Short mmCIF file of C-alpha atoms in Angstrom, two decimals:
data_model
loop_
_atom_site.label_atom_id
_atom_site.label_comp_id
_atom_site.label_asym_id
_atom_site.label_seq_id
_atom_site.Cartn_x
_atom_site.Cartn_y
_atom_site.Cartn_z
CA UNK T 28 -23.08 1.27 -23.26
CA UNK T 29 -24.80 0.46 -19.95
CA UNK T 30 -24.10 2.66 -16.93
CA UNK T 31 -22.98 -0.56 -15.25
CA UNK T 32 -20.26 -1.23 -17.81
CA UNK T 33 -17.73 0.30 -15.42
CA UNK T 34 -17.97 0.80 -11.66
CA UNK T 35 -18.82 4.18 -10.21
CA UNK T 36 -15.86 6.19 -8.93
CA UNK T 37 -17.73 6.88 -5.69
CA UNK T 38 -19.51 4.71 -3.12
CA UNK T 39 -21.61 5.84 -0.17
CA UNK T 40 -19.18 4.47 2.40
CA UNK T 41 -18.92 5.84 5.98
CA UNK T 42 -17.76 9.36 5.22
CA UNK T 43 -14.29 10.30 6.49
CA UNK T 44 -12.97 7.02 7.89
CA UNK T 45 -10.33 4.30 7.69
CA UNK T 46 -10.97 2.00 4.73
CA UNK T 47 -9.34 -1.34 3.92
CA UNK T 48 -8.45 -2.18 0.35
CA UNK T 49 -6.40 -4.38 -1.95
CA UNK T 50 -5.03 -2.51 -4.97
CA UNK T 51 -3.34 -5.37 -6.85
CA UNK T 52 -5.82 -8.00 -8.03
CA UNK T 53 -5.98 -10.20 -11.14
CA UNK T 54 -9.00 -12.02 -12.56
CA UNK T 55 -9.63 -14.46 -15.40
CA UNK T 56 -9.42 -11.43 -17.69
CA UNK T 57 -5.61 -11.68 -17.42
CA UNK T 58 -3.79 -14.49 -15.60
CA UNK T 59 -5.92 -14.91 -12.48
CA UNK T 60 -8.01 -17.99 -11.71
CA UNK T 61 -11.07 -16.23 -10.26
CA UNK T 62 -13.86 -14.35 -12.01
CA UNK T 63 -14.65 -10.76 -11.02
CA UNK T 64 -17.77 -12.06 -9.25
CA UNK T 65 -15.69 -14.54 -7.23
CA UNK T 66 -13.17 -11.86 -6.34
CA UNK T 67 -15.90 -9.51 -5.13
CA UNK T 68 -17.40 -12.20 -2.91
CA UNK T 69 -14.00 -13.00 -1.40
CA UNK T 70 -13.16 -9.31 -0.94
CA UNK T 71 -16.34 -8.86 1.10
CA UNK T 72 -15.46 -11.96 3.15
CA UNK T 73 -12.00 -10.48 3.80
CA UNK T 74 -13.76 -7.33 5.09
CA UNK T 75 -12.35 -5.07 2.40
CA UNK T 76 -14.00 -1.78 1.47
CA UNK T 77 -12.35 -1.47 -1.94
CA UNK T 78 -10.22 -3.28 -4.49
CA UNK T 79 -8.45 -2.20 -7.68
CA UNK T 80 -8.59 -4.12 -10.94
CA UNK T 81 -5.01 -4.45 -12.20
CA UNK T 82 -4.94 -6.82 -15.14
CA UNK T 83 -1.61 -7.17 -16.95
CA UNK T 84 -1.27 -4.63 -19.76
CA UNK T 85 -5.00 -4.36 -20.30
CA UNK T 86 -7.95 -2.32 -19.14
CA UNK T 87 -10.83 -3.59 -17.05
CA UNK T 88 -13.25 -5.25 -19.45
CA UNK T 89 -16.53 -3.35 -20.05
CA UNK T 90 -19.36 -4.99 -18.15
CA UNK T 91 -17.06 -7.13 -15.99
CA UNK T 92 -16.99 -5.00 -12.84
CA UNK T 93 -19.67 -2.31 -12.87
CA UNK T 94 -22.44 -4.46 -11.41
CA UNK T 95 -20.19 -5.55 -8.52
CA UNK T 96 -19.70 -2.09 -7.01
CA UNK T 97 -22.13 -1.32 -4.16
CA UNK T 98 -22.82 1.45 -1.67
CA UNK T 99 -20.16 0.04 0.65
CA UNK T 100 -17.75 -1.45 -1.89
CA UNK T 101 -15.61 0.61 -4.25
CA UNK T 102 -13.85 -0.77 -7.32
CA UNK T 103 -10.91 1.32 -8.58
CA UNK T 104 -9.87 0.97 -12.22
CA UNK T 105 -6.20 0.23 -12.79
CA UNK T 106 -3.61 -1.73 -14.71
CA UNK T 107 -0.43 -3.62 -13.90
CA UNK T 108 1.98 -2.17 -16.44
CA UNK T 109 4.19 -5.20 -17.05
CA UNK T 110 7.49 -4.30 -18.69
CA UNK T 111 10.69 -6.29 -19.22
CA UNK T 112 12.46 -4.35 -16.48
CA UNK T 113 9.82 -4.14 -13.77
CA UNK T 114 6.11 -3.93 -13.10
CA UNK T 115 4.13 -0.94 -11.86
CA UNK T 116 0.53 -0.21 -11.00
CA UNK T 117 -1.42 2.58 -12.67
CA UNK T 118 -4.36 3.23 -10.32
CA UNK T 119 -7.34 5.49 -10.99
CA UNK T 120 -7.09 5.52 -14.78
CA UNK T 121 -10.03 6.24 -17.07
CA UNK T 122 -12.40 3.45 -18.20
CA UNK T 123 -10.94 1.58 -21.15
CA UNK T 124 -7.55 3.25 -20.79
CA UNK T 125 -4.47 1.08 -21.42
CA UNK T 126 -1.09 2.46 -20.37
CA UNK T 127 1.55 1.43 -22.91
CA UNK T 128 3.95 -1.15 -21.45
CA UNK T 129 6.49 -1.03 -24.29
CA UNK T 130 9.19 0.74 -22.32
CA UNK T 131 12.13 -0.28 -20.16
CA UNK T 132 14.85 1.17 -18.02
CA UNK T 133 17.11 3.73 -19.75
CA UNK T 134 14.97 4.21 -22.87
CA UNK T 135 13.50 7.42 -21.43
CA UNK T 136 9.88 6.43 -22.04
CA UNK T 137 8.68 5.59 -18.54
CA UNK T 138 8.35 9.25 -17.53
CA UNK T 139 5.88 9.83 -20.37
CA UNK T 140 3.76 6.92 -19.20
CA UNK T 141 3.84 8.16 -15.59
CA UNK T 142 2.78 11.62 -16.77
CA UNK T 143 -0.23 10.08 -18.55
CA UNK T 144 -1.44 8.61 -15.27
CA UNK T 145 -0.72 11.75 -13.27
CA UNK T 146 -2.69 13.90 -15.72
CA UNK T 147 -5.88 12.11 -14.65
CA UNK T 148 -4.92 12.31 -10.94
CA UNK T 149 -3.95 8.63 -10.96
CA UNK T 150 -1.39 6.95 -8.76
CA UNK T 151 1.80 5.22 -9.94
CA UNK T 152 3.05 2.40 -7.71
CA UNK T 153 6.39 0.60 -8.01
CA UNK T 154 5.20 -3.02 -7.69
CA UNK T 155 7.01 -5.86 -5.87
CA UNK T 156 10.51 -4.38 -6.41
CA UNK T 157 12.34 -7.65 -5.64
CA UNK T 158 9.98 -10.27 -7.08
CA UNK T 159 12.02 -13.42 -7.87
CA UNK T 160 10.96 -14.05 -11.46
CA UNK T 161 11.84 -12.68 -14.93
CA UNK T 162 10.92 -8.98 -15.23
CA UNK T 163 9.79 -8.92 -11.59
CA UNK T 164 12.91 -7.17 -10.33
CA UNK T 165 12.11 -3.44 -10.45
CA UNK T 166 14.95 -1.68 -12.31
CA UNK T 167 13.40 1.76 -12.83
CA UNK T 168 14.41 4.56 -10.45
CA UNK T 169 11.71 5.35 -7.90
CA UNK T 170 11.78 9.00 -9.02
CA UNK T 171 8.43 9.83 -10.58
CA UNK T 172 6.58 7.03 -8.81
CA UNK T 173 4.20 7.98 -6.01
CA UNK T 174 4.23 4.86 -3.84
CA UNK T 175 6.30 1.71 -3.30
CA UNK T 176 4.65 -1.67 -2.82
CA UNK T 177 6.82 -3.02 0.00
CA UNK T 178 4.57 -5.97 0.80
CA UNK T 179 3.27 -8.25 -1.95
CA UNK T 180 1.51 -11.57 -1.58
CA UNK T 181 3.21 -14.62 -3.03
CA UNK T 182 1.90 -15.62 -6.45
CA UNK T 183 1.71 -19.34 -5.67
CA UNK T 184 1.38 -19.39 -1.90
CA UNK T 185 -0.75 -18.01 0.91
CA UNK T 186 2.30 -17.13 3.04
CA UNK T 187 1.89 -13.43 3.87
CA UNK T 188 5.60 -12.57 4.31
CA UNK T 189 8.83 -13.61 2.58
CA UNK T 190 12.43 -12.56 1.92
CA UNK T 191 11.47 -10.51 -1.14
CA UNK T 192 9.18 -8.36 0.97
CA UNK T 193 11.89 -8.02 3.60
CA UNK T 194 14.26 -6.66 0.96
CA UNK T 195 11.65 -4.24 -0.38
CA UNK T 196 10.83 -2.98 3.12
CA UNK T 197 14.51 -2.45 3.95
CA UNK T 198 15.13 -0.56 0.70
CA UNK T 199 12.15 1.71 1.28
CA UNK T 200 13.07 2.26 4.94
CA UNK T 201 16.60 3.33 4.04
CA UNK T 202 15.28 5.90 1.58
CA UNK T 203 12.92 7.58 4.03
CA UNK T 204 15.47 9.72 5.90
CA UNK T 205 16.89 11.31 2.75
CA UNK T 206 13.47 11.77 1.15
CA UNK T 207 11.88 13.34 4.23
CA UNK T 208 14.73 15.83 4.51
CA UNK T 209 14.04 16.98 0.94
CA UNK T 210 10.37 17.45 1.79
CA UNK T 211 9.22 14.64 -0.48
CA UNK T 212 8.86 10.97 0.38
CA UNK T 213 7.14 7.97 -1.11
CA UNK T 214 4.66 6.13 1.08
CA UNK T 215 4.59 2.36 1.33
CA UNK T 216 1.61 0.18 0.53
CA UNK T 217 0.82 -3.53 0.58
CA UNK T 218 -1.33 -5.61 -1.76
CA UNK T 219 -2.04 -9.29 -2.29
CA UNK T 220 -1.29 -9.53 -6.04
CA UNK T 221 -4.14 -12.03 -6.06
CA UNK T 222 -4.08 -14.67 -8.77
CA UNK T 223 -5.34 -17.70 -6.82
CA UNK T 224 -7.96 -18.75 -4.31
CA UNK T 225 -7.33 -17.63 -0.73
CA UNK T 226 -5.04 -14.70 -1.49
CA UNK T 227 -7.16 -11.56 -1.63
CA UNK T 228 -6.55 -9.14 1.22
CA UNK T 229 -3.31 -10.85 2.31
CA UNK T 230 -1.98 -8.22 2.75
CA UNK T 231 -3.95 -5.03 2.17
CA UNK T 232 -3.65 -1.29 2.77
CA UNK T 233 -5.71 0.58 5.38
CA UNK T 234 -6.14 4.20 4.31
CA UNK T 235 -7.78 7.24 5.85
CA UNK T 236 -9.98 8.79 3.17
CA UNK T 237 -12.44 11.67 3.32
CA UNK T 238 -14.96 9.46 1.55
CA UNK T 239 -15.12 6.08 -0.18
CA UNK T 240 -14.23 7.29 -3.66
CA UNK T 241 -11.37 6.68 -6.07
CA UNK T 242 -10.18 10.27 -5.71
CA UNK T 243 -10.24 10.26 -1.90
CA UNK T 244 -8.70 6.81 -1.48
CA UNK T 245 -5.83 7.60 -3.85
CA UNK T 246 -5.31 10.95 -2.12
CA UNK T 247 -4.99 9.21 1.24
CA UNK T 248 -2.51 6.69 -0.14
CA UNK T 249 -0.51 9.42 -1.90
CA UNK T 250 -0.26 11.39 1.36
CA UNK T 251 0.89 8.35 3.36
CA UNK T 252 -2.21 8.36 5.54
CA UNK T 253 -2.13 4.58 5.53
CA UNK T 254 -0.72 1.41 7.00
CA UNK T 255 -0.50 -2.22 5.91
CA UNK T 256 -2.20 -5.23 7.52
CA UNK T 257 -1.83 -8.94 6.90
CA UNK T 258 -5.60 -9.34 7.40
CA UNK T 259 -8.62 -7.55 8.82
CA UNK T 260 -8.00 -9.33 12.13
CA UNK T 261 -5.11 -6.91 12.71
CA UNK T 262 -5.83 -3.35 13.79
CA UNK T 263 -3.33 -0.58 14.52
CA UNK T 264 -3.73 2.96 15.80
CA UNK T 265 -0.53 5.02 15.54
CA UNK T 266 -0.34 8.58 16.90
CA UNK T 267 2.14 11.13 18.23
CA UNK T 268 1.40 13.79 20.85
CA UNK T 269 3.37 16.92 21.75
CA UNK T 270 1.83 19.17 24.40
CA UNK T 271 -1.72 18.32 23.34
CA UNK T 272 -1.07 18.45 19.60
CA UNK T 273 -1.93 15.01 18.19
CA UNK T 274 -1.27 13.67 14.69
CA UNK T 275 -1.59 10.30 13.01
CA UNK T 276 0.24 8.20 10.46
CA UNK T 277 1.50 10.16 7.44
CA UNK T 278 1.20 13.52 9.19
CA UNK T 279 3.72 16.02 10.58
CA UNK T 280 3.93 16.96 14.26
CA UNK T 281 5.28 20.36 15.28
CA UNK T 282 7.01 19.63 18.59
CA UNK T 283 8.28 23.21 19.02
CA UNK T 284 11.53 21.70 20.24
CA UNK T 285 9.83 19.66 22.90
CA UNK T 286 9.28 15.97 23.47
CA UNK T 287 6.84 13.82 21.52
CA UNK T 288 5.02 10.81 22.94
CA UNK T 289 4.52 8.18 20.24
CA UNK T 290 1.84 5.56 20.87
CA UNK T 291 0.88 2.38 19.06
CA UNK T 292 -2.31 0.51 19.97
CA UNK T 293 -2.37 -2.94 18.39
CA UNK T 294 -4.91 -5.76 18.16
CA UNK T 295 -4.68 -9.13 16.45
CA UNK T 296 -0.97 -10.08 16.75
CA UNK T 297 -0.79 -12.62 19.58
CA UNK T 298 2.54 -12.63 21.47
CA UNK T 299 4.03 -10.43 18.79
CA UNK T 300 6.36 -7.46 19.07
CA UNK T 301 6.03 -3.78 18.23
CA UNK T 302 9.18 -1.98 17.08
CA UNK T 303 9.65 1.74 16.51
CA UNK T 304 11.90 2.70 13.58
CA UNK T 305 13.48 6.09 12.92
CA UNK T 306 16.19 7.61 10.76
CA UNK T 307 18.57 6.10 13.33
CA UNK T 308 17.28 2.59 12.80
CA UNK T 309 15.24 0.45 15.21
CA UNK T 310 15.16 2.35 18.50
CA UNK T 311 12.54 0.71 20.69
CA UNK T 312 10.88 -2.71 20.90
CA UNK T 313 8.12 -4.05 23.13
CA UNK T 314 6.22 -7.33 23.41
CA UNK T 315 2.48 -7.81 23.03
CA UNK T 316 0.50 -10.09 25.36
CA UNK T 317 -0.80 -13.49 24.34
CA UNK T 318 -4.16 -12.05 23.26
CA UNK T 319 -2.40 -9.76 20.77
CA UNK T 320 -3.89 -6.52 22.15
CA UNK T 321 -1.72 -3.88 23.75
CA UNK T 322 -0.58 -0.27 23.84
CA UNK T 323 3.09 0.67 23.48
CA UNK T 324 4.49 4.15 24.10
CA UNK T 325 7.86 5.74 23.42
CA UNK T 326 9.17 9.28 23.94
CA UNK T 327 11.47 11.09 21.52
CA UNK T 328 12.43 14.52 20.20
CA UNK T 329 13.04 15.86 16.65
CA UNK T 330 16.76 16.04 17.46
CA UNK T 331 16.72 12.29 17.97
CA UNK T 332 14.15 11.24 15.36
CA UNK T 333 13.14 12.95 12.13
CA UNK T 334 10.35 10.41 11.77
CA UNK T 335 8.91 7.37 13.50
CA UNK T 336 7.21 4.37 11.94
CA UNK T 337 6.27 1.01 13.45
CA UNK T 338 6.40 -2.65 12.54
CA UNK T 339 4.36 -5.37 14.23
CA UNK T 340 5.81 -8.85 13.89
CA UNK T 341 4.76 -12.33 14.91
CA UNK T 342 7.11 -14.48 17.03
CA UNK T 343 8.35 -16.16 13.82
CA UNK T 344 9.48 -12.79 12.44
CA UNK T 345 6.73 -12.44 9.85
CA UNK T 346 5.19 -8.98 9.67
CA UNK T 347 1.60 -8.58 10.88
CA UNK T 348 1.41 -4.83 10.20
CA UNK T 349 3.59 -1.86 9.36
CA UNK T 350 2.93 1.83 9.04
CA UNK T 351 3.99 4.83 7.10
CA UNK T 352 5.88 7.37 9.21
CA UNK T 353 4.84 10.23 11.45
CA UNK T 354 7.22 13.10 10.74
CA UNK T 355 8.57 15.13 13.67
CA UNK T 356 9.50 18.82 13.27
#
């Protein structure tokens, strides 16, 4: 079998950096309308650094993707495990591997399938938990899954935000306080679920990875060192500072009982708003100028906020970007 049958698990990339990627993509090899070649071209145009192949209940076809990976473009092997009681993404699986989809809530089999993925250092993502179609509603408990897909592109539309995403975001947000207190929380991610023309990268996940490789990208997503953007036109920098100690999204800040200054620098959301969310709900909101570029700051303490995350919304209420939390100790 040719060395190009499957894509390399490592690209040259830019070293340790922020990388943009879409981890939920379908081609003509399942129920998508675009070929792998067409998807790769459109991913480059959307300024993505990586994508994941996630055909329904099937592995990436040998020879379909290997020749499309380049020094600056990583292709992660995955599968959308499509069951009768919810869909989930298995990311970073071995070439040719198919995760069995013949399981459903309460039959006790899903944990075995999750363990299969975890044994190869793969990532298990609860996909579109409130999708409005048969089997789309995610009925499995989140326990055992690594990440929740809180933002999913519409299957038949290019609208980047809808009520189903709003419900998924709210559900994930409510779970954060309890999960962080137990020392374990599930990061959020966003993917396009591309099936049609014009969808790839809307939205996508921006992850800090030590290199452009499957292992490093999945590690960054698993750790919550990531945020979600509606397109590459949107850029967010989210940090917290306590007496010179600075951390970023997904990290913990030791405040030593003092005050933390949280800062969000945003570009690409004209006349939008930035809101800070904590375990006490939405606590601060500020407007962006007409050019969509601005810096918003807010001061807090661990006694007031166990974590802080941000949402950037357009004037119509649609989300332009949202982040995983910074945890305050």
